[in-house]
């Protein structure tokens, strides 16, 4: 299994917001869902090999980076409580649905060459998870849900050697390592995806504090209604290094 398939060409856009959407600073409650994080290696043949230790390291580092970043988002961010039983399945189902929708946005709207006929109108951004998504926030008093999803495959030594040999012998470009991430804001009243930031080529080694901070800054770049100020400016600047 590969962490991310190779598209016909790389996405040309990274971020979009629903036309007419505004998130006034300081007046909204946002439910931050537990990030979906997957980290592993990439075999010589490009197969993803999950690594539980790396994933645990990344989870701890990204959780800490998100906690530090919450103050820059301009609204009250509520961490989703731990779930059990049917609620765990419900949350997993909607996180999986979000990942599918985010990937569809990349493939069929952000990449202009693949853009669907219904997505070609300038400024159009019309995607949804459906109104039933409100079930994941029952009793939390939140208006929006913030989804975060990252996946990283670090190229093995064999993969790196194969990358060089492919370029030298047959002139074929082979990627070593895959690093993608999505962050999206969903209106819990309608299920509409009102903002998405998605990139197949994200930076930062998520297993380290510095790398996780860089990844979170990239994921949240352009977040609507975020607080202006030195902290937000520094975060964006660091993400671009």
XYZ file of N, CA and C in Angstrom, residues 9-158:
450
model
N -0.329 14.714 -12.584
C 0.566 15.850 -12.398
C 0.311 16.405 -11.022
N 1.246 17.206 -10.535
C 1.120 17.729 -9.192
C 0.025 18.786 -9.124
N -0.629 18.856 -7.970
C -1.656 19.866 -7.785
C -1.047 21.244 -7.948
N -1.787 22.136 -8.587
C -1.272 23.471 -8.842
C -1.740 24.469 -7.795
N -2.725 24.106 -7.002
C -3.227 24.970 -5.948
C -3.166 24.220 -4.629
N -3.169 24.949 -3.534
C -3.045 24.309 -2.228
C -4.202 24.596 -1.297
N -4.848 25.747 -1.454
C -5.827 26.167 -0.464
C -7.031 26.804 -1.139
N -8.188 26.660 -0.494
C -9.411 27.271 -1.024
C -10.383 27.512 0.118
N -11.277 28.473 -0.101
C -12.288 28.808 0.888
C -13.632 28.951 0.183
N -14.688 28.579 0.855
C -16.020 28.655 0.256
C -16.377 30.114 -0.011
N -16.854 30.450 -1.216
C -17.185 31.839 -1.540
C -18.160 32.444 -0.528
N -17.836 33.645 -0.068
C -18.699 34.348 0.862
C -18.525 33.957 2.309
N -17.684 32.941 2.575
C -17.518 32.496 3.962
C -16.597 33.431 4.728
N -17.012 33.797 5.923
C -16.199 34.581 6.844
C -16.278 33.944 8.217
N -15.162 33.923 8.911
C -15.119 33.398 10.271
C -14.676 34.534 11.179
N -15.638 35.266 11.764
C -15.262 36.403 12.617
C -14.373 35.959 13.766
N -13.315 36.687 13.978
C -12.371 36.346 15.035
C -13.018 36.497 16.403
N -12.828 35.478 17.246
C -13.239 35.568 18.636
C -14.666 35.194 18.943
N -15.450 34.759 17.957
C -16.868 34.521 18.206
C -17.314 33.091 17.914
N -16.382 32.200 17.641
C -16.744 30.864 17.173
C -16.080 29.787 18.029
N -16.809 28.681 18.227
C -16.260 27.516 18.922
C -15.940 26.447 17.872
N -14.695 25.995 17.884
C -14.212 25.041 16.885
C -13.796 23.756 17.584
N -14.330 22.642 17.119
C -13.969 21.341 17.668
C -12.751 20.814 16.908
N -11.626 20.659 17.607
C -10.418 20.102 17.001
C -10.436 18.598 17.187
N -10.606 17.881 16.094
C -10.634 16.421 16.163
C -9.225 15.873 16.349
N -9.152 14.705 16.941
C -7.849 14.054 17.119
C -7.237 13.826 15.735
N -6.062 14.380 15.480
C -5.473 14.261 14.137
C -5.284 12.803 13.718
N -5.500 12.558 12.433
C -5.191 11.251 11.874
C -3.749 11.301 11.385
N -2.895 10.457 11.955
C -1.457 10.515 11.685
C -0.964 9.118 11.313
N -0.207 9.040 10.236
C 0.353 7.769 9.786
C 1.789 8.008 9.337
N 2.725 7.286 9.930
C 4.138 7.456 9.600
C 4.766 6.074 9.400
N 5.614 5.977 8.403
C 6.281 4.710 8.157
C 7.409 4.876 7.165
N 7.876 3.759 6.638
C 8.945 3.763 5.655
C 8.397 3.479 4.263
N 9.249 3.700 3.293
C 8.907 3.411 1.902
C 9.940 2.427 1.372
N 9.481 1.263 0.966
C 10.392 0.221 0.495
C 11.019 0.607 -0.836
N 11.964 -0.201 -1.275
C 12.607 0.045 -2.562
C 11.575 0.149 -3.682
N 10.540 -0.681 -3.611
C 9.508 -0.672 -4.635
C 8.420 0.363 -4.422
N 8.541 1.164 -3.369
C 7.565 2.215 -3.130
C 6.406 1.824 -2.245
N 6.467 0.660 -1.620
C 5.375 0.198 -0.757
C 5.502 0.831 0.624
N 4.380 1.331 1.146
C 4.361 1.925 2.479
C 4.452 0.840 3.548
N 5.352 1.050 4.525
C 5.546 0.106 5.615
C 5.334 0.843 6.931
N 4.163 0.674 7.572
C 3.859 1.430 8.788
C 4.854 1.166 9.905
N 5.128 2.224 10.678
C 6.058 2.124 11.802
C 5.348 2.693 13.037
N 4.995 1.816 13.970
C 4.217 2.223 15.141
C 4.989 3.203 16.018
N 6.291 2.994 16.179
C 7.097 3.887 17.019
C 7.155 5.290 16.405
N 7.389 5.381 15.115
C 7.446 6.691 14.451
C 6.088 7.392 14.535
N 5.023 6.609 14.367
C 3.683 7.205 14.428
C 3.401 7.743 15.822
N 3.786 7.002 16.851
C 3.583 7.467 18.228
C 4.392 8.736 18.496
N 5.630 8.760 18.018
C 6.460 9.964 18.176
C 5.799 11.158 17.496
N 5.340 10.949 16.263
C 4.718 12.031 15.503
C 3.441 12.505 16.179
N 2.656 11.595 16.727
C 1.412 11.992 17.384
C 1.695 12.910 18.564
N 2.665 12.546 19.374
C 3.000 13.378 20.521
C 3.493 14.753 20.099
N 4.342 14.788 19.083
C 4.910 16.070 18.637
C 3.853 16.950 17.965
N 2.993 16.366 17.137
C 1.966 17.150 16.459
C 0.917 17.645 17.448
N 0.554 16.812 18.424
C -0.390 17.254 19.446
C 0.150 18.479 20.181
N 1.442 18.439 20.520
C 2.056 19.572 21.223
C 2.090 20.806 20.328
N 2.415 20.617 19.049
C 2.477 21.757 18.125
C 1.096 22.361 17.901
N 0.067 21.519 17.833
C -1.289 22.031 17.675
C -1.733 22.801 18.912
N -1.361 22.308 20.088
C -1.712 23.010 21.324
C -1.085 24.402 21.345
N 0.161 24.488 20.869
C 0.839 25.785 20.822
C 0.221 26.704 19.778
N -0.302 26.120 18.704
C -0.852 26.925 17.600
C -2.280 27.392 17.848
N -2.981 26.773 18.797
C -4.391 27.092 19.002
C -4.623 28.567 19.301
N -3.701 29.177 20.011
C -3.878 30.577 20.391
C -3.852 31.519 19.189
N -3.330 31.059 18.061
C -3.243 31.923 16.880
C -4.455 31.809 15.968
N -5.403 30.938 16.303
C -6.520 30.679 15.396
C -7.666 31.661 15.554
N -7.604 32.549 16.534
C -8.561 33.641 16.624
C -9.916 33.282 17.183
N -10.143 32.039 17.575
C -11.417 31.598 18.135
C -11.157 30.535 19.199
N -12.210 30.164 19.911
C -12.040 29.160 20.958
C -11.994 27.766 20.350
N -10.892 27.082 20.586
C -10.703 25.737 20.045
C -10.908 24.724 21.164
N -11.795 23.767 20.932
C -12.128 22.746 21.919
C -11.596 21.406 21.433
N -10.792 20.766 22.236
C -10.275 19.445 21.864
C -11.373 18.398 21.991
N -11.531 17.592 20.981
C -12.541 16.533 21.029
C -12.180 15.522 22.115
N -13.155 15.098 22.908
C -12.874 14.117 23.957
C -12.580 12.740 23.372
N -11.930 11.905 24.157
C -11.698 10.534 23.728
C -13.034 9.824 23.561
N -13.136 8.983 22.564
C -14.389 8.284 22.283
C -14.264 6.799 22.578
N -15.411 6.158 22.773
C -15.439 4.713 22.990
C -16.583 4.119 22.179
N -16.473 2.840 21.891
C -17.552 2.114 21.242
C -17.980 2.686 19.904
N -19.296 2.871 19.757
C -19.866 3.336 18.491
C -19.382 4.729 18.134
N -19.102 5.563 19.132
C -18.624 6.918 18.855
C -17.240 6.885 18.205
N -16.423 5.916 18.591
C -15.101 5.773 17.979
C -15.236 5.430 16.502
N -16.144 4.525 16.192
C -16.379 4.145 14.795
C -16.928 5.324 14.006
N -17.845 6.077 14.607
C -18.419 7.244 13.930
C -17.333 8.260 13.604
N -16.465 8.533 14.573
C -15.397 9.500 14.352
C -14.446 9.008 13.261
N -14.074 7.736 13.310
C -13.172 7.179 12.300
C -13.791 7.249 10.909
N -15.095 6.993 10.823
C -15.770 7.035 9.522
C -15.716 8.444 8.928
N -15.944 9.460 9.760
C -15.937 10.822 9.232
C -14.532 11.326 8.950
N -13.556 10.848 9.696
C -12.182 11.210 9.367
C -11.775 10.586 8.035
N -12.218 9.356 7.805
C -11.938 8.715 6.520
C -12.658 9.440 5.385
N -13.901 9.870 5.638
C -14.641 10.607 4.619
C -13.964 11.935 4.317
N -13.492 12.615 5.356
C -12.789 13.879 5.134
C -11.570 13.659 4.252
N -10.796 12.605 4.515
C -9.608 12.326 3.712
C -9.975 12.091 2.254
N -11.073 11.392 1.995
C -11.514 11.137 0.625
C -11.912 12.442 -0.060
N -12.666 13.282 0.663
C -13.092 14.557 0.089
C -11.879 15.447 -0.190
N -10.954 15.518 0.759
C -9.754 16.343 0.574
C -8.947 15.872 -0.629
N -8.806 14.567 -0.780
C -8.078 14.036 -1.928
C -8.804 14.354 -3.228
N -10.132 14.330 -3.189
C -10.920 14.665 -4.379
C -10.744 16.128 -4.760
N -10.671 16.992 -3.763
C -10.438 18.415 -4.035
C -9.095 18.597 -4.734
N -8.059 17.922 -4.238
C -6.740 18.014 -4.866
C -6.805 17.522 -6.314
N -7.398 16.355 -6.506
C -7.392 15.727 -7.828
C -8.276 16.448 -8.842
N -9.432 16.923 -8.393
C -10.438 17.380 -9.352
C -10.771 18.867 -9.270
N -10.067 19.598 -8.392
C -10.239 21.043 -8.401
C -8.907 21.781 -8.318
N -8.035 21.391 -7.402
C -6.757 22.093 -7.274
C -5.875 21.884 -8.493
N -5.896 20.695 -9.078
C -5.122 20.442 -10.293
C -5.973 20.824 -11.490
N -5.614 21.913 -12.140
C -6.460 22.473 -13.197
C -6.666 21.514 -14.368
N -5.658 20.709 -14.671
C -5.780 19.791 -15.803
C -6.829 18.723 -15.590
N -7.148 18.398 -14.327
C -8.142 17.370 -14.018
C -9.478 17.964 -13.580
N -9.588 19.282 -13.558
C -10.741 19.937 -12.947
C -12.047 19.483 -13.591
N -12.982 19.075 -12.755
C -14.283 18.635 -13.247
C -15.050 19.803 -13.863
N -15.914 19.521 -14.837
C -16.700 20.600 -15.459
C -17.500 21.399 -14.439
N -17.965 20.741 -13.371
C -18.765 21.433 -12.361
C -17.924 22.260 -11.404
N -16.577 22.184 -11.519
C -15.694 22.901 -10.605
C -14.867 23.970 -11.318
N -15.264 24.322 -12.535
C -14.432 25.226 -13.332
C -14.775 26.697 -13.169
N -15.900 27.006 -12.559
C -16.275 28.406 -12.413
C -15.330 29.109 -11.448
N -14.867 30.284 -11.797
C -13.900 31.018 -10.986
C -14.444 31.227 -9.578
N -13.605 30.925 -8.593
C -13.979 31.157 -7.202
C -14.896 30.104 -6.610
N -15.192 29.062 -7.361
C -16.108 28.041 -6.868
C -15.394 27.080 -5.918
N -16.057 26.764 -4.812
C -15.536 25.759 -3.886
C -16.737 25.172 -3.158
N -17.230 24.050 -3.651
C -18.493 23.492 -3.183
C -18.329 22.005 -2.909
N -17.932 21.684 -1.674
C -17.727 20.305 -1.257
C -18.371 20.119 0.120
N -18.815 18.912 0.404
C -19.504 18.691 1.674
C -19.267 17.289 2.214
N -19.363 17.162 3.532
C -19.349 15.861 4.198
C -20.762 15.432 4.572
N -21.755 16.285 4.298
C -23.143 15.971 4.614
C -23.524 16.445 6.009
N -24.789 16.824 6.208
C -25.212 17.401 7.483
C -25.112 16.466 8.679
N -25.083 15.154 8.445
C -24.992 14.215 9.565
C -23.649 14.281 10.286
N -22.675 15.008 9.733
C -21.383 15.142 10.398
C -21.543 15.799 11.767
N -22.642 16.512 11.984
C -22.898 17.145 13.279
C -22.907 16.128 14.414
N -23.122 14.866 14.105
C -23.165 13.821 15.141
C -21.843 13.678 15.872
N -20.731 14.041 15.234
C -19.431 13.877 15.895
C -19.197 14.921 16.973
N -20.049 15.957 17.016
C -19.845 17.057 17.974
C -21.010 17.199 18.943
N -21.806 16.152 19.115
C -22.947 16.230 20.013
C -22.519 16.614 21.420
N -23.192 17.630 21.990
C -22.927 18.039 23.358
C -21.709 18.915 23.538
N -21.002 19.252 22.453
C -19.780 20.047 22.566
C -20.027 21.538 22.382
N -21.198 21.913 21.851
C -21.506 23.324 21.662
C -20.618 24.011 20.645
N -20.189 23.288 19.630
C -19.271 23.843 18.631
C -19.983 24.119 17.309
N -19.473 25.108 16.600
C -20.035 25.510 15.316
C -19.327 24.846 14.137
N -18.052 24.578 14.299
C -17.232 24.035 13.220
C -16.342 22.915 13.762
N -15.900 22.055 12.862
C -14.945 21.002 13.207
C -13.700 21.187 12.367
N -12.540 21.073 13.003
C -11.261 21.183 12.310
C -10.646 19.793 12.191
N -10.513 19.331 10.958
C -9.908 18.034 10.666
C -8.437 18.236 10.302
N -7.585 17.359 10.803
C -6.160 17.390 10.475
C -5.727 15.969 10.132
N -5.047 15.817 9.006
C -4.646 14.495 8.528
C -3.249 14.604 7.932
N -2.317 13.813 8.421
C -0.980 13.805 7.830
C -0.520 12.368 7.603
N 0.267 12.174 6.559
C 0.816 10.859 6.243
C 2.232 11.037 5.702
N 3.155 10.281 6.254
C 4.567 10.401 5.878
C 5.173 9.028 5.657
N 5.884 8.873 4.552
C 6.654 7.661 4.272
C 8.086 8.091 3.987
N 9.003 7.647 4.824
C 10.414 8.018 4.661
C 11.115 6.965 3.816
N 11.763 7.430 2.752
C 12.401 6.517 1.820
C 13.515 5.704 2.458
N 13.494 4.405 2.216
C 14.557 3.524 2.697
C 15.826 3.765 1.898
N 16.921 3.202 2.374
C 18.182 3.302 1.631
C 18.025 2.712 0.236
N 17.335 1.590 0.152
C 17.100 0.966 -1.147
C 16.307 1.858 -2.073
